[in-house]
PDB file of C-alpha atoms in Angstrom:
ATOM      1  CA  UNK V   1     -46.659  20.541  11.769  1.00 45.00           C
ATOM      2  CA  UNK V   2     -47.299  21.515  15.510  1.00 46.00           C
ATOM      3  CA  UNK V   3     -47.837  24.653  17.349  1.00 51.00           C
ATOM      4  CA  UNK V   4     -50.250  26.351  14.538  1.00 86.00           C
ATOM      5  CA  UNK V   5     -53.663  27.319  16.067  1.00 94.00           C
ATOM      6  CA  UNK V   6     -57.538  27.359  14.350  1.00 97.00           C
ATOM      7  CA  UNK V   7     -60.553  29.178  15.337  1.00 98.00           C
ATOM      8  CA  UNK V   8     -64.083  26.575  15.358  1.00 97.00           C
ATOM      9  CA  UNK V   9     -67.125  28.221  14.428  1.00 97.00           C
ATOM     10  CA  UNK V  10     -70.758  27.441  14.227  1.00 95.00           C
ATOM     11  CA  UNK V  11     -73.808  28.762  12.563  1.00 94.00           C
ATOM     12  CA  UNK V  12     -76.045  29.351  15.713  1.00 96.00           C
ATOM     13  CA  UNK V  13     -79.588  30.839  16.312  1.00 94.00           C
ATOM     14  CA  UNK V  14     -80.914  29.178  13.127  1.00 92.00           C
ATOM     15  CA  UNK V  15     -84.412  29.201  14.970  1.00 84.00           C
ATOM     16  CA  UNK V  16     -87.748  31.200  14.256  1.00 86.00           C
ATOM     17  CA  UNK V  17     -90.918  31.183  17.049  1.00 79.00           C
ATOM     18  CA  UNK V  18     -91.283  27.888  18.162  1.00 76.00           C
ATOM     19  CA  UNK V  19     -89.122  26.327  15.680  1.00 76.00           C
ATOM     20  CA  UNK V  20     -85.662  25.117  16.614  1.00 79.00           C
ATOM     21  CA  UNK V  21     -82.766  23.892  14.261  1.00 76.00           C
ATOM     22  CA  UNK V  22     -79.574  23.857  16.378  1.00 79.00           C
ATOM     23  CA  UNK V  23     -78.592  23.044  19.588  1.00 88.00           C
ATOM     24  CA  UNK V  24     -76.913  26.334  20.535  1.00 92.00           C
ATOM     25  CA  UNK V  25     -76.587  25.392  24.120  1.00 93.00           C
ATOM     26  CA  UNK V  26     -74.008  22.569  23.610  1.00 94.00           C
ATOM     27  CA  UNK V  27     -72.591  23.494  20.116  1.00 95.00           C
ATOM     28  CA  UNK V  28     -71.289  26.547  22.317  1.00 96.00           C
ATOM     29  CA  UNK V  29     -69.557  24.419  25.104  1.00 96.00           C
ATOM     30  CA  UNK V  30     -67.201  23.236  21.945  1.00 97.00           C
ATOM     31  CA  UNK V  31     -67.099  26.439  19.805  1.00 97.00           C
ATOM     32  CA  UNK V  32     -64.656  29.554  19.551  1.00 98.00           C
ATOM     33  CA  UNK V  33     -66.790  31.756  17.296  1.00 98.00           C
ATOM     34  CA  UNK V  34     -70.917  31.787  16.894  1.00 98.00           C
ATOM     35  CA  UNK V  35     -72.390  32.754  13.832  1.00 97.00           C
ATOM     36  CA  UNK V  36     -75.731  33.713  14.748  1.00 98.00           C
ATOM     37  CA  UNK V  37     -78.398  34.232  12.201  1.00 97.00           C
ATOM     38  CA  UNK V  38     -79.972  38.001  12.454  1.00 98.00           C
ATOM     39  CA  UNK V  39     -83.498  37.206  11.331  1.00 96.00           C
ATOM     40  CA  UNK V  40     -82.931  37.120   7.332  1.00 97.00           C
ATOM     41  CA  UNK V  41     -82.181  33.703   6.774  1.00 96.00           C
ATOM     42  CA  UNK V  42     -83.499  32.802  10.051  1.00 96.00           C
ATOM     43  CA  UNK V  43     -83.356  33.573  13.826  1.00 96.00           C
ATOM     44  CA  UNK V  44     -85.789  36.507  15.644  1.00 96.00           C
ATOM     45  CA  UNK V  45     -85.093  38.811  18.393  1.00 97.00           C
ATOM     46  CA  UNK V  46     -85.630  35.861  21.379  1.00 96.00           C
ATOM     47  CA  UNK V  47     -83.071  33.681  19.531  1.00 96.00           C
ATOM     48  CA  UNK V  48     -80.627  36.398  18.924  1.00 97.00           C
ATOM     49  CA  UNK V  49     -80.598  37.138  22.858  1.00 97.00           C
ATOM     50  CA  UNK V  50     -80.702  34.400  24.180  1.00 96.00           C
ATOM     51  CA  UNK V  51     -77.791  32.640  22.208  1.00 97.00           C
ATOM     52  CA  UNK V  52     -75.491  36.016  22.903  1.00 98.00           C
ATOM     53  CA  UNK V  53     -76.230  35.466  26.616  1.00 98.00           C
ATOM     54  CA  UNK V  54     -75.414  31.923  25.940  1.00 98.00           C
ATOM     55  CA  UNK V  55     -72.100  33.107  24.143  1.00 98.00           C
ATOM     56  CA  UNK V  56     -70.682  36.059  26.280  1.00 98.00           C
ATOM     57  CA  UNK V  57     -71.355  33.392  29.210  1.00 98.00           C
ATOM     58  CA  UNK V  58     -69.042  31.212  27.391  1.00 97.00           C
ATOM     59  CA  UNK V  59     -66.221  33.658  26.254  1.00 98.00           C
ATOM     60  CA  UNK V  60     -67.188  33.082  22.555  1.00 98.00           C
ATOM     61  CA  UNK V  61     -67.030  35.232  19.855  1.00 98.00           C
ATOM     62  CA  UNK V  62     -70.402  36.527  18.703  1.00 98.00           C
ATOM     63  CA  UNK V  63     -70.568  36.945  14.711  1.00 98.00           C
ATOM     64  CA  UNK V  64     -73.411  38.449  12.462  1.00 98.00           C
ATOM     65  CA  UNK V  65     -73.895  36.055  10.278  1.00 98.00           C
ATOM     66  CA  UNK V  66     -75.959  38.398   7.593  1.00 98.00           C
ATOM     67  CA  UNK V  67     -78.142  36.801   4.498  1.00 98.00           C
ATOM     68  CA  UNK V  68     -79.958  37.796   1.570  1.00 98.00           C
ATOM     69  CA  UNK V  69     -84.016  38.297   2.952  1.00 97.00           C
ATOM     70  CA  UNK V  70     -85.505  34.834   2.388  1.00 96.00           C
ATOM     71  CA  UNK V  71     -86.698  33.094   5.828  1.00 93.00           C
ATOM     72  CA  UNK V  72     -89.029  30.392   3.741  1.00 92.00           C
ATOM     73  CA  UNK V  73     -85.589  29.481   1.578  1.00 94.00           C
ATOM     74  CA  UNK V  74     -83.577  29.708   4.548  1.00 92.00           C
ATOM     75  CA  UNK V  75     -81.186  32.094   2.875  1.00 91.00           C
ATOM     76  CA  UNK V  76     -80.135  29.735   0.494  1.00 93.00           C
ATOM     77  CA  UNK V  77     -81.551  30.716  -2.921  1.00 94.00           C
ATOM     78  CA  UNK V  78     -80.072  33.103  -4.726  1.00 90.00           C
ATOM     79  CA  UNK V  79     -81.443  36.524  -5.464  1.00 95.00           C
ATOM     80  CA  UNK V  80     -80.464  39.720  -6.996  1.00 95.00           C
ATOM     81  CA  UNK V  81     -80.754  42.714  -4.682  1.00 97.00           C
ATOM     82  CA  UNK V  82     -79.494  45.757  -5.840  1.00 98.00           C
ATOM     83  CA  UNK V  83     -76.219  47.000  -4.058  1.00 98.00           C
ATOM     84  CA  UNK V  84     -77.440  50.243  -1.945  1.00 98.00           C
ATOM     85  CA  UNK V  85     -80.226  47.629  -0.468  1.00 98.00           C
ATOM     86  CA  UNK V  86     -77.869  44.980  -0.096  1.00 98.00           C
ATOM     87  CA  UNK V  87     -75.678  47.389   1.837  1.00 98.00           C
ATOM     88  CA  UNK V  88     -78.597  48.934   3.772  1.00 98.00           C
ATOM     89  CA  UNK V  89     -79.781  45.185   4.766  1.00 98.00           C
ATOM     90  CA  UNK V  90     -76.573  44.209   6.140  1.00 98.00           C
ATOM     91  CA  UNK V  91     -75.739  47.169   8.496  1.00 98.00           C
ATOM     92  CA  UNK V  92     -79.442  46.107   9.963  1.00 98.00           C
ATOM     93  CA  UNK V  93     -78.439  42.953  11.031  1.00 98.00           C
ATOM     94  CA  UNK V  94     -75.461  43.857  12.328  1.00 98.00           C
ATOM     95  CA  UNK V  95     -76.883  46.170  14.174  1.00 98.00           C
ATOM     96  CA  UNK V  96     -79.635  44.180  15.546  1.00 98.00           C
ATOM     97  CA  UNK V  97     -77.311  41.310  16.605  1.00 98.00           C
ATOM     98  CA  UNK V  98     -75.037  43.805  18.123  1.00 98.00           C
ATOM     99  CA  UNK V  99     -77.934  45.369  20.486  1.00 98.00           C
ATOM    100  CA  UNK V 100     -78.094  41.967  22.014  1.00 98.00           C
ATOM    101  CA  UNK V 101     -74.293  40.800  22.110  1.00 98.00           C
ATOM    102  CA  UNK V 102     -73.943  44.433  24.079  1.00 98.00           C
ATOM    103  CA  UNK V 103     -76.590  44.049  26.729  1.00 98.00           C
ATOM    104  CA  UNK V 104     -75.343  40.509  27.245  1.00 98.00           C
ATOM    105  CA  UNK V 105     -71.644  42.682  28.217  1.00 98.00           C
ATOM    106  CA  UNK V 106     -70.090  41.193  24.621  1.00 98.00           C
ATOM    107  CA  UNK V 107     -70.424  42.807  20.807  1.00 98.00           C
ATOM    108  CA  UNK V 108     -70.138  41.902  17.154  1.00 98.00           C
ATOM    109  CA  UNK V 109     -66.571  40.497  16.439  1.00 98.00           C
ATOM    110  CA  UNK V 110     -67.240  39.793  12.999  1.00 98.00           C
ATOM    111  CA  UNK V 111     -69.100  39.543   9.947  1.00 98.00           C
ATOM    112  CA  UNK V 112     -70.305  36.019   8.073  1.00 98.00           C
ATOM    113  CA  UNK V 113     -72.552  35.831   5.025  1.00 98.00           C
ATOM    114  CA  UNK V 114     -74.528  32.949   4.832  1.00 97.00           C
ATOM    115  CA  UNK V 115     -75.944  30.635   2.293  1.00 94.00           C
ATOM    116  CA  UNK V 116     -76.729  31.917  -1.194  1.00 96.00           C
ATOM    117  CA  UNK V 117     -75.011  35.503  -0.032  1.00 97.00           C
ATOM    118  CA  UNK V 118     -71.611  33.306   1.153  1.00 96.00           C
ATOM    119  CA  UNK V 119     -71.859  31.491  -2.716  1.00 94.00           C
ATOM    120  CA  UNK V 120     -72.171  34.785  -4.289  1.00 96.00           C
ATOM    121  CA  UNK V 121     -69.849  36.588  -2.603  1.00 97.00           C
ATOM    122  CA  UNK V 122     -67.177  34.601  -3.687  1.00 96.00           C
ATOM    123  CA  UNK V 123     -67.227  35.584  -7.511  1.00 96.00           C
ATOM    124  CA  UNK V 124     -69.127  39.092  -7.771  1.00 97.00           C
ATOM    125  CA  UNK V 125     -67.502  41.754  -7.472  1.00 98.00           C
ATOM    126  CA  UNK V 126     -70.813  44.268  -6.824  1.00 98.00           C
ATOM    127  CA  UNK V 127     -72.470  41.955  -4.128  1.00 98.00           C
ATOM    128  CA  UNK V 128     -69.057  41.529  -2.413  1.00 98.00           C
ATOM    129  CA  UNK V 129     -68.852  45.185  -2.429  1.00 98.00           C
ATOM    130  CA  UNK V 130     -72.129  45.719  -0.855  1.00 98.00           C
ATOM    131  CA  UNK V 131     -71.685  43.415   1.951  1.00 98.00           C
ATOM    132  CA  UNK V 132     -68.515  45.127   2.873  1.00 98.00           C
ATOM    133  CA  UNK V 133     -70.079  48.632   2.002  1.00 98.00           C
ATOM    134  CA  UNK V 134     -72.685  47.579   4.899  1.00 98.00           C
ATOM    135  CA  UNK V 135     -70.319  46.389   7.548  1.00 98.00           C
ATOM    136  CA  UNK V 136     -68.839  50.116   7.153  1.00 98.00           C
ATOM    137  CA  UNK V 137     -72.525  51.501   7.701  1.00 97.00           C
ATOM    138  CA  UNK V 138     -72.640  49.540  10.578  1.00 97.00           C
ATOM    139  CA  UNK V 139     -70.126  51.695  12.061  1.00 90.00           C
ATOM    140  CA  UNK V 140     -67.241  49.429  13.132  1.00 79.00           C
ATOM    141  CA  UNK V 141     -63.745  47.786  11.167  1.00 93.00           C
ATOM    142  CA  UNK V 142     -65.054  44.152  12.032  1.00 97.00           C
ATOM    143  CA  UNK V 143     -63.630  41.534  10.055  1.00 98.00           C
ATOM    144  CA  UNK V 144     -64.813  39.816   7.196  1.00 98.00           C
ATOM    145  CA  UNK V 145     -65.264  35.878   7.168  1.00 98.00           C
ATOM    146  CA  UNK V 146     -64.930  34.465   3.803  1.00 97.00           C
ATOM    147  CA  UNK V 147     -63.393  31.566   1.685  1.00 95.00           C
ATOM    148  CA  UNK V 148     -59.827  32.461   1.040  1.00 94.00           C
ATOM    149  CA  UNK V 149     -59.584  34.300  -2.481  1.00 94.00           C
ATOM    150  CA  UNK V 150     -62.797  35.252  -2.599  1.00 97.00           C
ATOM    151  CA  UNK V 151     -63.739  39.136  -4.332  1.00 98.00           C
ATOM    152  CA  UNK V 152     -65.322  39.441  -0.750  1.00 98.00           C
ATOM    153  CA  UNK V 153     -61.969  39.214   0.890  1.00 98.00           C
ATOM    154  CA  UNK V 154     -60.466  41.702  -2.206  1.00 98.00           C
ATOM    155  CA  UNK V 155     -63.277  44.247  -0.815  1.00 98.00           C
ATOM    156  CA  UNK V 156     -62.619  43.853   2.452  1.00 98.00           C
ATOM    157  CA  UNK V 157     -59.005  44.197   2.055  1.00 97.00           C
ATOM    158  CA  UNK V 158     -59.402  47.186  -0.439  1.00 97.00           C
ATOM    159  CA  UNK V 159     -62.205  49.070   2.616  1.00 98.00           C
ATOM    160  CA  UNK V 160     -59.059  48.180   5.188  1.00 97.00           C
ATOM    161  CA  UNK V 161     -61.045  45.622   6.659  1.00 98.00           C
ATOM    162  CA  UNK V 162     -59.862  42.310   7.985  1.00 97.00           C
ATOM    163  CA  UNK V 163     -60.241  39.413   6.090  1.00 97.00           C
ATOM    164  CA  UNK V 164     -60.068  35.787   7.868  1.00 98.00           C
ATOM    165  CA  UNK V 165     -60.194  32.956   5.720  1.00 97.00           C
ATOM    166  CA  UNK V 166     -62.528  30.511   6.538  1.00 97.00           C
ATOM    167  CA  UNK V 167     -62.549  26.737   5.587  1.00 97.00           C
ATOM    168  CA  UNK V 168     -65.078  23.703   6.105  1.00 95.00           C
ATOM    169  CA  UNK V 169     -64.804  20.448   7.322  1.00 93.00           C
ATOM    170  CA  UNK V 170     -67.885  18.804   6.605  1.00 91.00           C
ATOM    171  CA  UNK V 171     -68.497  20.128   2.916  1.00 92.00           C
ATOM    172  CA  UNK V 172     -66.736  19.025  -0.079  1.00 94.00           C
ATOM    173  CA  UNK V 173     -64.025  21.343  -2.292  1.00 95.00           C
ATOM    174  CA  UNK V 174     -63.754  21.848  -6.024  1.00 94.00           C
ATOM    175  CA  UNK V 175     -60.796  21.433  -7.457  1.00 93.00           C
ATOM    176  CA  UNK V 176     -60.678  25.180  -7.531  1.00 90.00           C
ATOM    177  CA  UNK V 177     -61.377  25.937  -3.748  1.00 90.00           C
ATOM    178  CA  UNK V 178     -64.903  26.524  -3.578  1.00 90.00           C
ATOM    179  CA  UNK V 179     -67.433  24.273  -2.495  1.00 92.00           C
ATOM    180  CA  UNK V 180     -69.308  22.061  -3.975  1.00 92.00           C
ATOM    181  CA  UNK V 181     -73.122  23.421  -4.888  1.00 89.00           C
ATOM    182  CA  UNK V 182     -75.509  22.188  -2.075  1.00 85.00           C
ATOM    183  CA  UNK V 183     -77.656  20.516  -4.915  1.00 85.00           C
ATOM    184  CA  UNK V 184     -74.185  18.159  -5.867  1.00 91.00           C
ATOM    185  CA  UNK V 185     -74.546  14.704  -4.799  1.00 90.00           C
ATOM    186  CA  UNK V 186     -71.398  14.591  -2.110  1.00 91.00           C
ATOM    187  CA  UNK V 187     -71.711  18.436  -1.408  1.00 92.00           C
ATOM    188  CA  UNK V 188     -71.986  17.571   2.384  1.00 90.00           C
ATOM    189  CA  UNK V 189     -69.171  15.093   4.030  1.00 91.00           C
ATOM    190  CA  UNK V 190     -71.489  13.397   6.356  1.00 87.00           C
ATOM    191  CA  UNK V 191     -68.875  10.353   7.763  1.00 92.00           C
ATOM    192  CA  UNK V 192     -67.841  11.626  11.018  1.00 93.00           C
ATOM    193  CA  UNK V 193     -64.279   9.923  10.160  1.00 95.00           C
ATOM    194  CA  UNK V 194     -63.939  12.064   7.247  1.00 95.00           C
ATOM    195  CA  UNK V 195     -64.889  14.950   8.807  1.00 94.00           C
ATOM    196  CA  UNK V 196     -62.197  14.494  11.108  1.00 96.00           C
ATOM    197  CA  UNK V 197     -59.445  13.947   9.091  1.00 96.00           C
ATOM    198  CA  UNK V 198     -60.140  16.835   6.686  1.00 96.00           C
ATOM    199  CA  UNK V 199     -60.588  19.408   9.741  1.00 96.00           C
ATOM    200  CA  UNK V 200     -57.265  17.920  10.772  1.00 96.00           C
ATOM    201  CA  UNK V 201     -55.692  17.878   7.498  1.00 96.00           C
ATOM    202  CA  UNK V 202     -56.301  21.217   6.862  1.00 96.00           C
ATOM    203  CA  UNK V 203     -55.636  22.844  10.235  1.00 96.00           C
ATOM    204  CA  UNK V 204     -52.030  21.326  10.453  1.00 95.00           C
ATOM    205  CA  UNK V 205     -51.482  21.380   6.633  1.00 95.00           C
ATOM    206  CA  UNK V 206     -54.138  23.422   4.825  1.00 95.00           C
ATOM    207  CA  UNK V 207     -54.593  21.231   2.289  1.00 96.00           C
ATOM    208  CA  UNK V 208     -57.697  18.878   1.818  1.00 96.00           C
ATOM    209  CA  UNK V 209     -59.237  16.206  -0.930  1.00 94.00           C
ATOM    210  CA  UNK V 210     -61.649  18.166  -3.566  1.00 94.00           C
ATOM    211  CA  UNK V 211     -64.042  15.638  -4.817  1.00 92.00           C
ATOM    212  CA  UNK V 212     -62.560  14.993  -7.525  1.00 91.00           C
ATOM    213  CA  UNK V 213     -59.840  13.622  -5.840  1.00 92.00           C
ATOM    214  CA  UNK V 214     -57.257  16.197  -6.015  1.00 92.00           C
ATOM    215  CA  UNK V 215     -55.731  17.825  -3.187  1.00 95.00           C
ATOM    216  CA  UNK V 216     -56.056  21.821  -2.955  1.00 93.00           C
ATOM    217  CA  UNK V 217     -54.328  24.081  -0.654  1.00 94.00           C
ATOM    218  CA  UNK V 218     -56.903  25.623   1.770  1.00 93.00           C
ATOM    219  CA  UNK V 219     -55.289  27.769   4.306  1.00 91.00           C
ATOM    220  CA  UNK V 220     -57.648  29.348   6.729  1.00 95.00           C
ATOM    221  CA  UNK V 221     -57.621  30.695  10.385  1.00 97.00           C
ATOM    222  CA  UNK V 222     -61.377  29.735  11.034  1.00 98.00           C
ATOM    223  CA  UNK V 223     -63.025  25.819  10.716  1.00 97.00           C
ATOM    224  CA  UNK V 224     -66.491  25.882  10.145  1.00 95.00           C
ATOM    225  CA  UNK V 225     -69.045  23.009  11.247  1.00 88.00           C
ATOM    226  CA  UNK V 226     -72.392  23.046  10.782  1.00 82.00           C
ATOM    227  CA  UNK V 227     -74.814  23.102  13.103  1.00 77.00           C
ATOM    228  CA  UNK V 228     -77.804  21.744  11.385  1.00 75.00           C
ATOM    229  CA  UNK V 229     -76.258  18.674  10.068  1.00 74.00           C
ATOM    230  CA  UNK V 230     -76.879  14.975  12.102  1.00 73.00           C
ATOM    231  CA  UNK V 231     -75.053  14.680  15.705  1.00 84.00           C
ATOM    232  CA  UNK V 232     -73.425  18.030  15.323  1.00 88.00           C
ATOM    233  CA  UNK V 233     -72.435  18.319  19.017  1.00 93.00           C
ATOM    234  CA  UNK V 234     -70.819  14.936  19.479  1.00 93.00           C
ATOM    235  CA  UNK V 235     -68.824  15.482  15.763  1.00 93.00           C
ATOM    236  CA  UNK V 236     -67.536  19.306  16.830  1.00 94.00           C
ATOM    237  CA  UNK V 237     -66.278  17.482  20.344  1.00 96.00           C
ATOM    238  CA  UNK V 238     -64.697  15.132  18.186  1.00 96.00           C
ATOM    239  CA  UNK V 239     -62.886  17.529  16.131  1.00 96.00           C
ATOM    240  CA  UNK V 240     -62.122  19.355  18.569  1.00 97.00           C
ATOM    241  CA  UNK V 241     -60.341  16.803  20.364  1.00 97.00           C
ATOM    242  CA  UNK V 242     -58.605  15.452  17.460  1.00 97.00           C
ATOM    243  CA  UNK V 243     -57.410  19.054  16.816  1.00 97.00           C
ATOM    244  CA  UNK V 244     -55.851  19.539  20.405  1.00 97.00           C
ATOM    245  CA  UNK V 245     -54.234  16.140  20.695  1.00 97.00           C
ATOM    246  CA  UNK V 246     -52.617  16.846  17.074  1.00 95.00           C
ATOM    247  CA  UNK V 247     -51.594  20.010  18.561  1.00 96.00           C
ATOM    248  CA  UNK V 248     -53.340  22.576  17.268  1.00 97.00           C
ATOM    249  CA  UNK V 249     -54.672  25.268  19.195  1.00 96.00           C
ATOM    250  CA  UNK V 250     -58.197  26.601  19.161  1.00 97.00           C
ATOM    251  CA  UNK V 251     -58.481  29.951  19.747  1.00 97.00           C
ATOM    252  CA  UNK V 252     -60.949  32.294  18.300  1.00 97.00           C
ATOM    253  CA  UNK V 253     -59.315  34.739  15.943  1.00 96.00           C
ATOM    254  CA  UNK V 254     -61.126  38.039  16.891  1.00 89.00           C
TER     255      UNK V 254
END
């Protein structure tokens, strides 16, 4: 199948002081969308600017990718924050983020959970709600960037939000279409061949492997690769390449 058309995008900013995780610089020479981190999960005020003047340079999309408060975790272990705080904490990195994506002449496209908040949003209902409850207290109809099916893409849809279905190249699917828990053996596809082929596979066909072998339909407008994982700049080139010459578009989707 030719002529259909993905979005790439790229958890950016994941820096804090004088620490540095991803190369922001290059990963957005290949990206459509940028998922920075707002300071939760990681990223400060420095980071955030300098990565949306990086972006709006660029032409790509700049998304607030919003986590549960846990910089020593890195956003990735779950916690249990009631809903109105939830709510409150995500309309404040929004806004943040969106203070620098403005004065660099771009803004917020979108809205990403990350880590343990991405996992959770998936199956509860009251979290999902929150997250969506504060992208309206931010102010603005931006869409929602979730795995397909999720409850956070049945709030979205129910607050008239958009809801763009993400999928990911270099981590490994249930059989149900979710990913694999981090702490899996085989939750993260590290051969750059196989990330290829599922990007590819899923782009033109939306379907992909789980890990148990099975293949499950996962039909998304956005590609995520991650930016802290080994050689991440040449492997997004690659995909990207691979996606063009199978002819698929990239294109960012807000």
């Amino acid at each position: 199948m030719t002529g259909a058309s993905i979005d790439l995008n790229a958890d950016l900013g994941e820096g804090f002081g004088r620490w540095t995780l991803t190369d922001d610089e290059e990963l957005l020479s290949v990206v459509t969308s940028a998922n920075v981190a707002c300071g939760f999960h990681a990223g400060d005020a420095v980071t955030m600017r300098r990565v949306c003047e990086l972006a709006a340079a660029r032409g790509v999309r700049i998304g607030a990718q919003v986590s549960y408060r846990d910089l020593a975790g890195f956003g990735r272990r779950s916690m249990d924050v009631p809903a109105d705080e939830l709510a409150a904490e995500v309309a404040y990195q929004i806004g943040a983020l969106d203070v620098f994506a403005r004065a660099a002449g771009s803004r917020v496209s979108y809205v990403k959970p990350h880590g343990a908040l991405y996992n959770r949003v998936v199956r509860d209902e009251e979290q999902a709600a929150a997250v969506v409850d504060g992208v309206l207290l931010a102010g603005g109809g931006l869409p929602v960037l979730g795995l397909p099916g999720s409850r956070l893409h049945d709030a979205a849809a129910k607050a008239g939000l958009p809801a763009v279905a993400e999928a990911f190249g270099d981590r490994a699917y249930t059989a149900d279409g979710s990913l694999l828990p981090r702490g899996q053996e085989g939750a993260v596809v590290t051969d750059p061949a196989e990330v290829v082929e599922r990007s590819v596979s899923m782009a033109r066909f939306g379907v992909v492997t789980a890990h148990c072998g099975t293949s499950v339909a996962v039909r998304a407008r956005s590609l995520c690769l991650h930016g802290d994982t080994p050689g991440a700049v040449g492997l997004a080139r690659r995909v990207r390449a691979e996606l063009e010459a199978s002819g698929v578009g990239v294109e960012a989707f807000a």
